[in-house]
Short mmCIF file of C-alpha atoms in Angstrom, two decimals:
data_model
loop_
_atom_site.label_atom_id
_atom_site.label_comp_id
_atom_site.label_asym_id
_atom_site.label_seq_id
_atom_site.Cartn_x
_atom_site.Cartn_y
_atom_site.Cartn_z
CA GLU A 1 -14.63 90.68 93.18
CA ALA A 2 -13.50 93.49 90.87
CA GLN A 3 -9.78 93.83 91.17
CA VAL A 4 -6.39 94.51 89.64
CA THR A 5 -3.74 91.96 90.47
CA GLN A 6 0.01 92.26 90.18
CA ASN A 7 2.70 89.63 90.42
CA PRO A 8 5.11 89.36 92.01
CA ARG A 9 4.42 91.62 94.97
CA TYR A 10 8.08 91.73 95.97
CA LEU A 11 11.13 91.09 93.82
CA ILE A 12 14.85 91.42 94.41
CA THR A 13 16.99 90.97 91.33
CA VAL A 14 20.38 91.85 89.93
CA THR A 15 21.39 94.37 87.32
CA GLY A 16 20.79 93.20 83.78
CA LYS A 17 18.56 90.22 84.50
CA LYS A 18 15.37 90.57 82.46
CA LEU A 19 12.14 90.52 84.41
CA THR A 20 8.41 90.87 83.85
CA VAL A 21 5.82 92.19 86.26
CA THR A 22 2.36 91.00 85.36
CA CYS A 23 -0.86 92.99 85.71
CA SER A 24 -4.33 91.63 85.20
CA GLN A 25 -7.80 93.13 85.66
CA ASN A 26 -11.17 91.38 85.68
CA MET A 27 -13.38 94.41 84.98
CA ASN A 28 -13.17 94.44 81.18
CA HIS A 29 -11.53 97.87 81.30
CA GLU A 30 -10.04 99.22 78.10
CA TYR A 31 -7.57 101.60 79.76
CA MET A 32 -4.57 100.34 81.70
CA SER A 33 -1.51 102.12 83.00
CA TRP A 34 1.77 101.56 84.82
CA TYR A 35 3.22 103.94 87.41
CA ARG A 36 6.27 104.01 89.57
CA GLN A 37 6.53 105.66 92.96
CA ASP A 38 9.73 106.68 94.69
CA PRO A 39 10.03 107.74 98.35
CA GLY A 40 8.18 110.94 99.20
CA LEU A 41 6.95 111.43 95.67
CA GLY A 42 3.69 111.01 93.86
CA LEU A 43 3.18 108.51 91.08
CA ARG A 44 4.91 108.91 87.75
CA GLN A 45 3.41 107.30 84.70
CA ILE A 46 5.57 104.85 82.74
CA TYR A 47 3.27 103.62 79.97
CA TYR A 48 -0.42 103.48 79.33
CA SER A 49 -2.74 101.66 76.97
CA MET A 50 -6.07 102.93 75.71
CA ASN A 51 -7.03 99.54 74.27
CA VAL A 52 -5.69 96.25 72.97
CA GLU A 53 -2.59 96.74 70.81
CA VAL A 54 -2.52 100.47 71.63
CA THR A 55 0.23 101.65 73.98
CA ASP A 56 1.80 105.05 74.61
CA LYS A 57 4.69 106.43 76.62
CA GLY A 58 4.10 108.22 79.86
CA ASP A 59 6.51 110.52 81.65
CA VAL A 60 9.27 108.01 82.44
CA PRO A 61 9.27 105.23 79.80
CA GLU A 62 13.06 104.78 79.48
CA GLY A 63 14.17 101.27 80.34
CA TYR A 64 10.68 99.78 80.24
CA LYS A 65 8.55 97.97 77.70
CA VAL A 66 4.90 96.97 77.73
CA SER A 67 2.53 94.95 75.62
CA ARG A 68 -1.24 94.73 75.39
CA LYS A 69 -2.17 91.62 73.48
CA GLU A 70 -5.42 91.07 75.32
CA LYS A 71 -7.70 93.39 77.24
CA ARG A 72 -7.19 91.96 80.72
CA ASN A 73 -3.38 91.85 80.81
CA PHE A 74 -0.76 94.57 80.64
CA PRO A 75 2.71 93.25 81.57
CA LEU A 76 5.63 95.55 82.36
CA ILE A 77 8.98 94.35 81.06
CA LEU A 78 12.41 95.44 82.24
CA GLU A 79 14.82 93.97 79.73
CA SER A 80 17.99 95.08 81.52
CA PRO A 81 17.11 96.37 84.97
CA SER A 82 19.36 98.89 86.65
CA PRO A 83 19.51 100.07 90.28
CA ASN A 84 17.72 103.33 89.40
CA GLN A 85 14.66 101.24 88.58
CA THR A 86 14.38 100.21 92.22
CA SER A 87 10.93 101.48 93.06
CA LEU A 88 7.33 100.67 93.96
CA TYR A 89 5.28 99.91 90.86
CA PHE A 90 1.53 100.18 90.45
CA CYS A 91 -0.75 99.01 87.68
CA ALA A 92 -4.15 100.63 87.20
CA SER A 93 -7.18 100.23 84.99
CA SER A 94 -10.24 102.28 84.17
CA PHE A 95 -13.47 101.91 82.20
CA GLN A 96 -13.45 105.49 80.93
CA GLY A 97 -9.80 105.98 80.18
CA PRO A 98 -7.73 108.38 82.29
CA ARG A 99 -10.85 110.49 82.87
CA GLY A 100 -12.58 107.75 84.79
CA GLU A 101 -12.10 106.23 88.19
CA GLN A 102 -8.83 104.30 88.14
CA TYR A 103 -8.55 101.04 90.05
CA PHE A 104 -5.06 100.30 91.31
CA GLY A 105 -3.28 97.06 92.01
CA PRO A 106 -1.57 96.38 95.35
CA GLY A 107 1.88 97.31 94.08
CA THR A 108 5.13 95.52 93.30
CA ARG A 109 8.20 96.46 95.28
CA LEU A 110 11.24 95.96 93.08
CA THR A 111 14.84 96.11 94.25
CA VAL A 112 17.66 95.95 91.70
CA THR A 113 21.13 95.40 93.14
CA ASP B 1 5.28 119.06 86.75
CA ALA B 2 2.10 118.73 88.75
CA LYS B 3 -0.45 121.42 88.04
CA THR B 4 -1.67 121.53 91.63
CA THR B 5 -0.38 122.85 94.96
CA GLN B 6 -1.26 121.17 98.26
CA PRO B 7 0.03 121.61 101.81
CA PRO B 8 2.50 118.83 102.61
CA SER B 9 0.78 117.80 105.83
CA MET B 10 -2.29 118.39 107.97
CA ASP B 11 -3.72 117.11 111.24
CA CYS B 12 -7.36 116.59 112.13
CA ALA B 13 -9.10 115.30 115.25
CA GLU B 14 -11.06 112.09 114.96
CA GLY B 15 -14.75 112.75 114.40
CA ARG B 16 -14.19 116.24 113.04
CA ALA B 17 -14.41 117.30 109.42
CA ALA B 18 -11.14 117.21 107.53
CA ASN B 19 -10.82 119.96 104.95
CA LEU B 20 -8.01 119.48 102.43
CA PRO B 21 -7.25 122.44 100.16
CA CYS B 22 -5.83 122.34 96.67
CA ASN B 23 -4.76 125.16 94.39
CA HIS B 24 -5.02 124.62 90.63
CA SER B 25 -4.85 128.15 89.29
CA THR B 26 -3.82 127.12 85.76
CA ILE B 27 -6.70 124.73 85.22
CA SER B 28 -8.41 125.04 81.88
CA GLY B 29 -12.12 125.09 81.25
CA ASN B 30 -12.69 121.45 80.41
CA GLU B 31 -10.36 119.80 82.92
CA TYR B 32 -11.73 117.88 85.86
CA VAL B 33 -10.17 117.87 89.31
CA TYR B 34 -9.53 114.40 90.71
CA TRP B 35 -8.85 113.28 94.26
CA TYR B 36 -7.22 110.03 95.26
CA ARG B 37 -5.74 108.82 98.50
CA GLN B 38 -3.01 106.35 99.37
CA ILE B 39 -2.85 104.55 102.70
CA HIS B 40 0.73 103.59 103.60
CA SER B 41 2.19 102.12 100.41
CA GLN B 42 -1.02 100.53 99.18
CA GLY B 43 -2.43 101.19 95.74
CA PRO B 44 -4.11 104.61 95.51
CA GLN B 45 -7.87 104.73 95.95
CA TYR B 46 -10.17 106.96 93.94
CA ILE B 47 -12.24 109.35 96.06
CA ILE B 48 -14.09 111.82 93.86
CA HIS B 49 -13.79 114.14 90.87
CA GLY B 50 -15.58 117.24 89.63
CA LEU B 51 -15.65 119.90 86.94
CA LYS B 52 -17.32 122.98 88.37
CA ASN B 53 -20.28 121.95 90.48
CA ASN B 54 -19.85 120.66 93.99
CA GLU B 55 -19.86 116.89 94.21
CA THR B 56 -20.66 114.47 97.00
CA ASN B 57 -20.42 110.73 97.32
CA GLU B 58 -20.31 108.23 100.15
CA MET B 59 -16.68 109.04 100.90
CA ALA B 60 -16.36 112.80 100.63
CA SER B 61 -17.53 116.13 99.27
CA LEU B 62 -15.68 118.24 96.75
CA ILE B 63 -16.13 122.00 96.76
CA ILE B 64 -14.77 123.83 93.71
CA THR B 65 -14.56 127.62 93.72
CA GLU B 66 -16.51 129.52 91.10
CA ASP B 67 -13.34 130.54 89.26
CA ARG B 68 -12.19 126.90 89.45
CA LYS B 69 -8.74 127.91 90.64
CA SER B 70 -8.98 125.98 93.87
CA SER B 71 -10.94 123.22 95.53
CA THR B 72 -11.44 121.61 98.92
CA LEU B 73 -11.96 117.96 99.70
CA ILE B 74 -14.09 117.43 102.79
CA LEU B 75 -14.15 114.23 104.82
CA PRO B 76 -17.17 114.95 107.01
CA HIS B 77 -16.40 112.75 110.01
CA ALA B 78 -12.76 111.72 109.90
CA THR B 79 -11.74 108.39 111.40
CA LEU B 80 -8.30 106.98 112.15
CA ARG B 81 -8.58 104.93 108.96
CA ASP B 82 -8.64 108.16 106.94
CA THR B 83 -4.97 108.73 107.77
CA ALA B 84 -3.37 108.73 104.32
CA VAL B 85 -1.72 110.84 101.64
CA TYR B 86 -4.36 112.71 99.63
CA TYR B 87 -3.63 113.67 96.04
CA CYS B 88 -5.37 116.46 94.14
CA ILE B 89 -4.77 115.96 90.43
CA VAL B 90 -5.48 117.86 87.24
CA PRO B 91 -4.77 116.10 83.93
CA MET B 92 -2.24 117.17 81.35
CA ASP B 93 -3.66 119.13 78.45
CA SER B 94 -2.24 117.03 75.67
CA ASN B 95 -3.34 113.52 76.45
CA TYR B 96 -5.40 113.84 79.63
CA GLN B 97 -3.04 111.64 81.65
CA LEU B 98 -2.97 112.39 85.35
CA ILE B 99 0.06 114.15 86.80
CA TRP B 100 0.58 113.31 90.46
CA GLY B 101 2.23 115.69 92.92
CA ALA B 102 3.45 114.83 96.41
CA GLY B 103 -0.02 115.23 97.97
CA THR B 104 -1.04 116.11 101.53
CA LYS B 105 -0.27 113.72 104.34
CA LEU B 106 -3.37 113.79 106.54
CA ILE B 107 -3.00 112.48 110.07
CA ILE B 108 -6.17 111.83 112.06
CA LYS B 109 -5.53 112.04 115.78
CA PRO B 110 -7.61 110.34 118.49
#
């Protein structure tokens, strides 16, 4: 089954404790992206990647890092999480870049205390 | 900022057609209009996209006005499972990344 998976689905952590949210897709898509969603708002893009070893900042990259060492994986790294990074995070992938149909993961709900 | 304007909420009776409007008056000539929906807090789901001709797929129809300044997403026979937030999106000029607004919360009523 074609899908985007994220782990963990739920995470509660404390300020300053480094964490990684993994994202993996099995569709051989070149384009992958991370978004965050806060209550009542649409998605805001954090980082995106057009291909392996190519990453670019989205609208809200501060406090986040990403890497794209292989096509299927695109982990999101919070090196020193803060409470304002409490949010719902989505990973997405697409065959045709941002112009194509994006497939989204189920989301990761992160709480930073 | 999002380049689209949508009503914050709409109701529709089950079995009727749901017509969701979107205004994108600043759209440029080569930008597509994309529609996604999000059920509860699940990952968004792609519905349809178009440039200037009307489009139809198994989920919905997209009607784009001739001047391309607005569009309407049509769910022909709405069911309770179509209750969701619907996002109309036009990409940024510079890098074609999608900018998401707050969308329209569509409630299908029995």
